[in-house]
PDB file of C-alpha atoms in Angstrom:
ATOM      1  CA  UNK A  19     -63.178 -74.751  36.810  1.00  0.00           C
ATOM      2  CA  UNK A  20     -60.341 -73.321  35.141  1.00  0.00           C
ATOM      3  CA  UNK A  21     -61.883 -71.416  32.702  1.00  0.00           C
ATOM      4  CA  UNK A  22     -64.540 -70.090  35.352  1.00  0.00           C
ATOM      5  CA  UNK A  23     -61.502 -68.627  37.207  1.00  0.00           C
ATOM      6  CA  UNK A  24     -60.175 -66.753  34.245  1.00  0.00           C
ATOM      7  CA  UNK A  25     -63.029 -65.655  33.394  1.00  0.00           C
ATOM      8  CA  UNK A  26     -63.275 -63.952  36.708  1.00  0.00           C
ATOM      9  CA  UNK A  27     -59.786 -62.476  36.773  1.00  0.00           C
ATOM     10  CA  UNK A  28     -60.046 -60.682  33.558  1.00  0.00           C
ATOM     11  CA  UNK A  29     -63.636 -59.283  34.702  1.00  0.00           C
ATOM     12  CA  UNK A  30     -61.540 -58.346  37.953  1.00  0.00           C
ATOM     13  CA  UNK A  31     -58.617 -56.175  35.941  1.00  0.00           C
ATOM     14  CA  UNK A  32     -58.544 -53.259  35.523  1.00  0.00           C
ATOM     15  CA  UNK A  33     -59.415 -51.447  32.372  1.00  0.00           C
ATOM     16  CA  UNK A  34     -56.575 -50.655  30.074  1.00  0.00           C
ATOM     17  CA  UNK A  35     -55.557 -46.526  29.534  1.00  0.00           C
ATOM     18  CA  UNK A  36     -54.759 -45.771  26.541  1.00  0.00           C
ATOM     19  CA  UNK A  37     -51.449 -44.174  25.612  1.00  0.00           C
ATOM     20  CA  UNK A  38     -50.771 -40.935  26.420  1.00  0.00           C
ATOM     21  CA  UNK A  39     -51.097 -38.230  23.776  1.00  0.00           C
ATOM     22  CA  UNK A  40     -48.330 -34.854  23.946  1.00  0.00           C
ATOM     23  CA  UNK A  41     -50.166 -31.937  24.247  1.00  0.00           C
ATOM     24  CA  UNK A  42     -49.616 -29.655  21.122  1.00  0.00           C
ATOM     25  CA  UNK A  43     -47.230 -26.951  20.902  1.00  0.00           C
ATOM     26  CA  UNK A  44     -47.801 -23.320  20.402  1.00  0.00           C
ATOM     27  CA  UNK A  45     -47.967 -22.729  16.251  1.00  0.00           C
ATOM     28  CA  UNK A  46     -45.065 -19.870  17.326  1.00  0.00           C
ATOM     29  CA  UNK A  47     -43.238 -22.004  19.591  1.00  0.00           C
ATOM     30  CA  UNK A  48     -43.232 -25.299  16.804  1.00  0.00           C
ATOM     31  CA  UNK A  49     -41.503 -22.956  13.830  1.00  0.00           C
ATOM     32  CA  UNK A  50     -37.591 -22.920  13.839  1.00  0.00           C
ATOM     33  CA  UNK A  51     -36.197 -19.630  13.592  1.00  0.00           C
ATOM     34  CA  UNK A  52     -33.533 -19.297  11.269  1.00  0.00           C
ATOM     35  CA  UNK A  53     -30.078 -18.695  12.155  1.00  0.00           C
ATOM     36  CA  UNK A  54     -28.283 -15.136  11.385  1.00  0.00           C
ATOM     37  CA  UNK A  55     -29.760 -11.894  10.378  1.00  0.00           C
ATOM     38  CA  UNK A  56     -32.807 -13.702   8.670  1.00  0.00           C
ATOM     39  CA  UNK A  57     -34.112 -15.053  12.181  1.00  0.00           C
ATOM     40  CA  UNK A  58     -34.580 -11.099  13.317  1.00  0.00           C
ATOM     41  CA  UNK A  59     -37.200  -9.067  12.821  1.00  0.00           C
ATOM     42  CA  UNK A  60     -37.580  -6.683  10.443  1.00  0.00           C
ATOM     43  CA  UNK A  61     -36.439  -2.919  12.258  1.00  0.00           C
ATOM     44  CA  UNK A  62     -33.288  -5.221  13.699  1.00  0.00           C
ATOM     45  CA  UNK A  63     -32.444  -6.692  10.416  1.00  0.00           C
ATOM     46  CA  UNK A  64     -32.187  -3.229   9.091  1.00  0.00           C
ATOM     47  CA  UNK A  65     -30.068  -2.261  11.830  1.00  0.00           C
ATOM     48  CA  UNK A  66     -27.352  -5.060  11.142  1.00  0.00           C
ATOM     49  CA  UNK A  67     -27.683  -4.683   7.362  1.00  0.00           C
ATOM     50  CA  UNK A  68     -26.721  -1.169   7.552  1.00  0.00           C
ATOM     51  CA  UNK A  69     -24.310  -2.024  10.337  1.00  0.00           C
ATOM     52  CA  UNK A  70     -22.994  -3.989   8.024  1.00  0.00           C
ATOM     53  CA  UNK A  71     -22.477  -1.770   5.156  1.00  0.00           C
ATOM     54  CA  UNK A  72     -20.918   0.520   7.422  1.00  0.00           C
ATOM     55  CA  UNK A  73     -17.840  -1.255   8.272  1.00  0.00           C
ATOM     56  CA  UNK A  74     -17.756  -2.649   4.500  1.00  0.00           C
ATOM     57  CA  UNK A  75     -17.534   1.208   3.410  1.00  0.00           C
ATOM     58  CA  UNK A  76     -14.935   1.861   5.840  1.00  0.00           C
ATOM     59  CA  UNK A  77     -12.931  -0.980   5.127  1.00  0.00           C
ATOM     60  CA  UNK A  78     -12.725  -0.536   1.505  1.00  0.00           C
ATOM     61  CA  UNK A  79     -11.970   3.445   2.224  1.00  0.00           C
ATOM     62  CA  UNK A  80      -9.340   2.154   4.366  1.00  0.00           C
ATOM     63  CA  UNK A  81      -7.898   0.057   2.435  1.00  0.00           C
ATOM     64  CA  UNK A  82      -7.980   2.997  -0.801  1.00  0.00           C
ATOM     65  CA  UNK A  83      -5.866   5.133   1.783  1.00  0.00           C
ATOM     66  CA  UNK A  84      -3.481   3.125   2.670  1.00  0.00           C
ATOM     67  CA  UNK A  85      -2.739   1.849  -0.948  1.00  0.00           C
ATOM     68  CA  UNK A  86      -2.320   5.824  -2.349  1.00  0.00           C
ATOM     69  CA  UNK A  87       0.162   5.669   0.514  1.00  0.00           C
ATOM     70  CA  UNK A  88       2.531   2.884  -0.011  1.00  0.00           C
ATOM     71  CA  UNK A  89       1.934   3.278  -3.710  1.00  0.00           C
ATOM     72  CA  UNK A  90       4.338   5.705  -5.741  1.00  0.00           C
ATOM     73  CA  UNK A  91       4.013   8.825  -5.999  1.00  0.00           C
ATOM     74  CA  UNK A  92       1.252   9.771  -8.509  1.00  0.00           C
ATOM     75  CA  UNK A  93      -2.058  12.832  -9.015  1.00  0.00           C
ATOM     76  CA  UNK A  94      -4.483  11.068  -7.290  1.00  0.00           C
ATOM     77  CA  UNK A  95      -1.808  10.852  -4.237  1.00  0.00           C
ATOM     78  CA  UNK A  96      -0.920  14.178  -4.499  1.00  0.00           C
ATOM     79  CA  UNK A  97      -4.133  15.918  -4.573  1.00  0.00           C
ATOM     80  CA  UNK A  98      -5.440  13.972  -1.875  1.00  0.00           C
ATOM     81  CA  UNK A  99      -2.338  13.933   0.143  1.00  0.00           C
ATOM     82  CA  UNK A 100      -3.405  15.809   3.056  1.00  0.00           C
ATOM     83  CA  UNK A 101      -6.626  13.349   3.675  1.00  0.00           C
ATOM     84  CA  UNK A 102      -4.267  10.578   2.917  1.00  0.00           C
ATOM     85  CA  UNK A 103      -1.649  11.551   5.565  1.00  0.00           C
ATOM     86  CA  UNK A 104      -4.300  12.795   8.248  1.00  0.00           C
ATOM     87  CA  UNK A 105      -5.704   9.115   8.135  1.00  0.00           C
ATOM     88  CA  UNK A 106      -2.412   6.988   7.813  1.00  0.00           C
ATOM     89  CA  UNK A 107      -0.431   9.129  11.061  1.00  0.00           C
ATOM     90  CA  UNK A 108       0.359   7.698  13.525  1.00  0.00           C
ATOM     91  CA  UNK A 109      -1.915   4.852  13.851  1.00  0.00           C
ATOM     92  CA  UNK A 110      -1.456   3.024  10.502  1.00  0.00           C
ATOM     93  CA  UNK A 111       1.781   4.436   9.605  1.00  0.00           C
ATOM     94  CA  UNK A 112       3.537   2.093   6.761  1.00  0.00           C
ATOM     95  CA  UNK A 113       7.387   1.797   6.605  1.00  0.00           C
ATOM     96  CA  UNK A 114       7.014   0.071   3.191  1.00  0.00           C
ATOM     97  CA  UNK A 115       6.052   0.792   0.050  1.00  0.00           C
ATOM     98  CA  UNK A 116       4.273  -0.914  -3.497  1.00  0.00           C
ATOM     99  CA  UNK A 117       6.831  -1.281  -6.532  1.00  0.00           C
ATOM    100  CA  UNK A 118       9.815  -0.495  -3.748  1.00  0.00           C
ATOM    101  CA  UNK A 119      12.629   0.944  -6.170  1.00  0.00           C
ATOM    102  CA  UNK A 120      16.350   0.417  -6.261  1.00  0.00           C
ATOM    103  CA  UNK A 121      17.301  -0.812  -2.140  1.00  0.00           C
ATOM    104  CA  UNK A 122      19.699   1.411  -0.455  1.00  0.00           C
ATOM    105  CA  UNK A 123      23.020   1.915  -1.563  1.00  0.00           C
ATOM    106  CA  UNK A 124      24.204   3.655   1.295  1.00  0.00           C
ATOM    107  CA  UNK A 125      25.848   3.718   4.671  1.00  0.00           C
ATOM    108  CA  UNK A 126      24.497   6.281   6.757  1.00  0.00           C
ATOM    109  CA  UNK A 127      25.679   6.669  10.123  1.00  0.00           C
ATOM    110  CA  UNK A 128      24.511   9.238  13.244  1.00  0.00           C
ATOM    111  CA  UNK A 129      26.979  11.016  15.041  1.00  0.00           C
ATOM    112  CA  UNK A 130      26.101  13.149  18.091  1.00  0.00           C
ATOM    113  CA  UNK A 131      28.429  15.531  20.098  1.00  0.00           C
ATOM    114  CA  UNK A 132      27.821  17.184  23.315  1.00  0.00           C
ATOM    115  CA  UNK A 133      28.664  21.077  24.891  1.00  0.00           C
ATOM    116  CA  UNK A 134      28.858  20.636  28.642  1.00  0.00           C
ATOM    117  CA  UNK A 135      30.379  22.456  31.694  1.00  0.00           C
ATOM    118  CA  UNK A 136      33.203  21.366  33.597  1.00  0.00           C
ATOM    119  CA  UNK A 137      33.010  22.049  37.656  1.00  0.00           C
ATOM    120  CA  UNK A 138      35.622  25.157  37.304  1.00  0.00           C
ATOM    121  CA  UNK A 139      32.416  26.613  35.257  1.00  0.00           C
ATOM    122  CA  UNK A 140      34.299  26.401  31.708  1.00  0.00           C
ATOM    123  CA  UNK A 141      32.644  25.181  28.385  1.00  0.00           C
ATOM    124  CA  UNK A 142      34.089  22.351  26.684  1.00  0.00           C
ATOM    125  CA  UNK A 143      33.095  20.915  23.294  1.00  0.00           C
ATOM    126  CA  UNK A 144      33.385  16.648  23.436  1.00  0.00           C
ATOM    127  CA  UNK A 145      34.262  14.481  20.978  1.00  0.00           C
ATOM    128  CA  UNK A 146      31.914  12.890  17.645  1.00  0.00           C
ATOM    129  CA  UNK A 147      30.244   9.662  18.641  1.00  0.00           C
ATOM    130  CA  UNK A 148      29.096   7.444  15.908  1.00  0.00           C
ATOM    131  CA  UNK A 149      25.527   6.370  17.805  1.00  0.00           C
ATOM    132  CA  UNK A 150      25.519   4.088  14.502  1.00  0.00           C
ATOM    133  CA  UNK A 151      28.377   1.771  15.222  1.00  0.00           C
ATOM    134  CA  UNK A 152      27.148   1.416  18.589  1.00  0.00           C
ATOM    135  CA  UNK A 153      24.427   0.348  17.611  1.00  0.00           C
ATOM    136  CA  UNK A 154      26.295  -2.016  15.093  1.00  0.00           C
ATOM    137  CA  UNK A 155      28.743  -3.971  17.344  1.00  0.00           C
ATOM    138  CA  UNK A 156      25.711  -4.440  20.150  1.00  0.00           C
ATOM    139  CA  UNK A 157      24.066  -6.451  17.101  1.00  0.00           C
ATOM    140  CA  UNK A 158      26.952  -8.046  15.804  1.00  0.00           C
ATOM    141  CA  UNK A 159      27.657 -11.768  16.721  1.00  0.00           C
ATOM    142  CA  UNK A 160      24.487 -11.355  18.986  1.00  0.00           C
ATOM    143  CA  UNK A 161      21.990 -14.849  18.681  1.00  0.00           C
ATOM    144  CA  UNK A 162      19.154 -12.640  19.958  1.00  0.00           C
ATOM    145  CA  UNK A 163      19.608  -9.019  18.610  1.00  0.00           C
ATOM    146  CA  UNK A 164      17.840  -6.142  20.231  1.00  0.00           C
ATOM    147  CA  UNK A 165      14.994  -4.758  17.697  1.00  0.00           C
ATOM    148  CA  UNK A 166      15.679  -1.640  19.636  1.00  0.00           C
ATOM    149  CA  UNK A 167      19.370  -1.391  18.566  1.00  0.00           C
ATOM    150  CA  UNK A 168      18.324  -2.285  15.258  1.00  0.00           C
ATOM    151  CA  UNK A 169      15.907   0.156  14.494  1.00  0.00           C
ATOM    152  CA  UNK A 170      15.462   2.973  16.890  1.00  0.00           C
ATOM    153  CA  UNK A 171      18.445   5.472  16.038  1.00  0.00           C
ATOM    154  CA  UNK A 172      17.752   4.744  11.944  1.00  0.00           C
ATOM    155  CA  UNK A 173      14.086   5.160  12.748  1.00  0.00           C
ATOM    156  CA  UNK A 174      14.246   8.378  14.603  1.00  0.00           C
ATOM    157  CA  UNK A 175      16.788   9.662  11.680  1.00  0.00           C
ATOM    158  CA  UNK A 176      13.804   8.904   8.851  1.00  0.00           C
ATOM    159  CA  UNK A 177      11.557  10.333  10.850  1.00  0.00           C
ATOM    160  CA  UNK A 178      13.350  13.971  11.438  1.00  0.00           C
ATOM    161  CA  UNK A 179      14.516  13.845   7.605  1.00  0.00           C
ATOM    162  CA  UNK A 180      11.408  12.865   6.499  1.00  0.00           C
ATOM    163  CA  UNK A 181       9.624  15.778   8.431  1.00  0.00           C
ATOM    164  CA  UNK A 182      12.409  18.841   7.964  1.00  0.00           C
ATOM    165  CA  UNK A 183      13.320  20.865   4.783  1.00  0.00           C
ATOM    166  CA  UNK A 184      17.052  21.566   3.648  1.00  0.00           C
ATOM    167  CA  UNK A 185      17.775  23.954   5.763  1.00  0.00           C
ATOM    168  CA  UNK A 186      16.790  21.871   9.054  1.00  0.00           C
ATOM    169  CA  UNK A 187      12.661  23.638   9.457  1.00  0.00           C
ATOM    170  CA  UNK A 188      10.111  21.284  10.793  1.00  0.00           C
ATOM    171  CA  UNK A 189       7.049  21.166   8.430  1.00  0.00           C
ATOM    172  CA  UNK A 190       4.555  20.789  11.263  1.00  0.00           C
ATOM    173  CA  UNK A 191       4.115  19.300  14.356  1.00  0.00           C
ATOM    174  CA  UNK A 192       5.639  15.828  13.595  1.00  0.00           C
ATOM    175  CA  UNK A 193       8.759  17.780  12.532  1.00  0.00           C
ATOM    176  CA  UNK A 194       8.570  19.447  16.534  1.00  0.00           C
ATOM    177  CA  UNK A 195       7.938  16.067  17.928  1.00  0.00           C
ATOM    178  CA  UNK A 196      10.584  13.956  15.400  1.00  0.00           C
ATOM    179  CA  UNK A 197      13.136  16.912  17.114  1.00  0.00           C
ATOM    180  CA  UNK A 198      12.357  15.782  20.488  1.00  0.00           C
ATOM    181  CA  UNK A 199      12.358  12.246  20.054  1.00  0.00           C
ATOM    182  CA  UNK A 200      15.970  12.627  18.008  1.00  0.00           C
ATOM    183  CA  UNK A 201      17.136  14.845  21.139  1.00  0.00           C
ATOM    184  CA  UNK A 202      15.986  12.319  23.785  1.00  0.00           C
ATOM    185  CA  UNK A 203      17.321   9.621  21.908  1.00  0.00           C
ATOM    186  CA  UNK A 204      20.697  11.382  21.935  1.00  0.00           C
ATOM    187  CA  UNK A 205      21.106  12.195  25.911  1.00  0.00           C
ATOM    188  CA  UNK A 206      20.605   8.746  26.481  1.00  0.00           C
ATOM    189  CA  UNK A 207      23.004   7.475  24.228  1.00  0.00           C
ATOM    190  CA  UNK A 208      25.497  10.164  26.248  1.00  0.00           C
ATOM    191  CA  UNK A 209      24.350   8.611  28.996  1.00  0.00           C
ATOM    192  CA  UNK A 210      25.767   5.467  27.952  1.00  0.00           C
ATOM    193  CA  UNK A 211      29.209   6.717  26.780  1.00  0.00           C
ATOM    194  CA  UNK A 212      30.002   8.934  30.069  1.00  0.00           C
ATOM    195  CA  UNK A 213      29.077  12.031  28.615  1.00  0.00           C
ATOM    196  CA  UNK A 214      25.620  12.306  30.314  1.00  0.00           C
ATOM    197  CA  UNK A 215      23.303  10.227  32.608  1.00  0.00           C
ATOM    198  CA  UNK A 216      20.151  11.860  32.018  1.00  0.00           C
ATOM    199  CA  UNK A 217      17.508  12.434  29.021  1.00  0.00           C
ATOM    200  CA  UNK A 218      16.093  15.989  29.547  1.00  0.00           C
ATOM    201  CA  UNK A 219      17.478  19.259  31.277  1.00  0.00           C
ATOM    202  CA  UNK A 220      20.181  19.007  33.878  1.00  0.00           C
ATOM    203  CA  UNK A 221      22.158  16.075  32.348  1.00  0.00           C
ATOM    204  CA  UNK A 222      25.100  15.854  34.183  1.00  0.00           C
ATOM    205  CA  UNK A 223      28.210  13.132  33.660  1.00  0.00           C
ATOM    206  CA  UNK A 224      31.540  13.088  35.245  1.00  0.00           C
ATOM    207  CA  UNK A 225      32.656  15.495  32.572  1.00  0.00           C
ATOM    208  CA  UNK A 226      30.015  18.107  34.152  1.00  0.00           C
ATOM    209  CA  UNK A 227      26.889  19.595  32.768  1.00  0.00           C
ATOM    210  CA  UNK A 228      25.056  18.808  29.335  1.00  0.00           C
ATOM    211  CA  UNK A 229      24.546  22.114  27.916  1.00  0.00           C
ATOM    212  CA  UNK A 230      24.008  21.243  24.084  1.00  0.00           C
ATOM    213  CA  UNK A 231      23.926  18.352  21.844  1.00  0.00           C
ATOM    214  CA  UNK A 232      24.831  18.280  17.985  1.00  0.00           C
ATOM    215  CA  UNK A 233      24.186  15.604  16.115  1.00  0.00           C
ATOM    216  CA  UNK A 234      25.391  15.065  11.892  1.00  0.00           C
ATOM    217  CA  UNK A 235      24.859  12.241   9.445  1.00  0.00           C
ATOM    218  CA  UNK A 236      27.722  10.664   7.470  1.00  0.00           C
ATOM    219  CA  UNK A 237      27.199   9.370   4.083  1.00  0.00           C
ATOM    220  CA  UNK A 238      28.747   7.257   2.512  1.00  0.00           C
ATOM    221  CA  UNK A 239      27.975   5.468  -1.041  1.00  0.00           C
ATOM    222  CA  UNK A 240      28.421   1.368  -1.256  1.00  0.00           C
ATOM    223  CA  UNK A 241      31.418   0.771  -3.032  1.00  0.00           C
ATOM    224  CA  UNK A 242      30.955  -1.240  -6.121  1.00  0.00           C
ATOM    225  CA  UNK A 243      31.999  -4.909  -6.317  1.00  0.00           C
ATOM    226  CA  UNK A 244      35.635  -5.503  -7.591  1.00  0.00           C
ATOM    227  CA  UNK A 245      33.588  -7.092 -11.055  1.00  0.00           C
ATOM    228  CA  UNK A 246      31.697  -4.032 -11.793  1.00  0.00           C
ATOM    229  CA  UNK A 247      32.922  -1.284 -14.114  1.00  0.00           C
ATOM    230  CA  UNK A 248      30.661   1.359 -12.350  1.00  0.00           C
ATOM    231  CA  UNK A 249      32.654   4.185 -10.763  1.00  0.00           C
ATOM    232  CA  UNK A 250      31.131   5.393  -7.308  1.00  0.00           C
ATOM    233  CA  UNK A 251      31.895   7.986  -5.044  1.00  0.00           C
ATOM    234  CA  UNK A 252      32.545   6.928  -1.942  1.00  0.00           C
ATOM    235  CA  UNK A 253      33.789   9.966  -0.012  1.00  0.00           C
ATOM    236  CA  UNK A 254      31.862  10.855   3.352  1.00  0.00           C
ATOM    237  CA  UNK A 255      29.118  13.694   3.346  1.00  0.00           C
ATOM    238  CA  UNK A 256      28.081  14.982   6.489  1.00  0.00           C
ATOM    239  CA  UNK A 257      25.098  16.796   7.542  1.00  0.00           C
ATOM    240  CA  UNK A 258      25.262  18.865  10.447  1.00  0.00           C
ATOM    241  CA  UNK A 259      22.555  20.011  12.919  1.00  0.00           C
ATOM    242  CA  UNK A 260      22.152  22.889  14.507  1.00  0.00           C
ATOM    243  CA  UNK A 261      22.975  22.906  18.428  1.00  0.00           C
ATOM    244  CA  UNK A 262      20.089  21.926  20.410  1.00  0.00           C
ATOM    245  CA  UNK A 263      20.104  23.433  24.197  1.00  0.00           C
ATOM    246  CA  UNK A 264      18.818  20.470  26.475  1.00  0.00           C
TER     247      UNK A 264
END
């Protein structure tokens, strides 16, 4: 009886289905594409290989440039000192240099005077202001010195000395614009002391009108320490400018 019923039951089921198979992927769509350049096709593999070699080249020329600059003086330098110069200013300019010599052994300090007219109409000649000891006691005992006060004035001094002859000429452009930025540098300082209030034409102070500006250079030599034998000169050597009309 039993057996007749299962017998009956399993005729009664349904058939079993057998499992289900994936369907096959594409050949293209089943091969892994390698990462990087090597996964693109030919014409854009050339592109970013010579993309490539582009900014390698102009890396390494780069680099060549800039180390004839901050490197000492030598032939290559020189003959090539146009190209060398036309690349590095202003947008890579290096206030450093390979195998630095002997560090500074002086004191230079900027002094600027002013020409201005009084309210009565007369011209009056003011007084030297060392722009450099300013600059000095602003720093000194300060926990959070101002990079401006640091380096702006002696900045803008390199940069007119390093860009004029002996007798004060401006080789070039940058010597034109190291003029201006040394002359707007100056009225503002005047600003500061009383003398002036403004940066360009039409300073005026309580003194009266900014006419000209003057400014010199004193040098002076690091004495030697009281254990040396060396004998330096430590007198004062000033450089005058010519007067500037603002």
């Amino acid at each position: 009886m039993e057996s007749n019923e299962r017998e009956t039951a399993e005729a009664d089921a349904p058939p079993a289905r057998p499992p289900a198979v994936p369907p096959a992927l594409p050949q293209a769509a089943a091969q892994v594409r390698p990462p990087g350049i090597a996964g693109l096709s030919g014409p854009y593999r050339a592109v970013a290989a010579l993309a490539l070699a582009a900014t390698g080249l102009a890396a390494c020329a780069h680099l060549a440039l800039v180390f004839l600059h901050v490197a000492p003086s030598n032939t290559l330098s020189k003959r090539h000192a146009a190209v060398v110069d036309g690349w590095i200013y202003p947008e890579f300019e290096q206030n450093w240099k390979l195998f630095a010599p002997n560090p500074l052994q002086q004191n230079v300090a900027v002094e600027v005077r002013a020409e201005y007219r009084t309210p009565g109409g007369e011209v009056v000649t003011g007084p030297w202001h060392d722009l450099s000891a300013e600059d000095g006691a602003a720093i000194e005992h300060s926990l959070l010195p101002s990079h401006t006060r640091q380096n702006e004035l002696r900045r803008a001094w390199d940069f007119f000395t390093g860009s004029h002859d002996e007798d004060d000429n401006p080789n070039g452009e940058r010597g034109e614009l190291s003029e201006q930025y040394l002359r707007r540098i100056a009225l503002n300082r005047l600003g500061g002391t009383g003398t002036g209030t403004g940066t360009g034409a039409g300073t005026t102070g309580r003194d009266g009108e900014v006419v000209r500006i003057q400014l010199r250079s004193a040098t002076r030599a690091v004495p030697a320490p009281a254990w040396s034998d060396e004998r330096t000169d430590t007198r004062t050597y000033y450089r005058e400018l010519p007067w500037w009309t603002v």
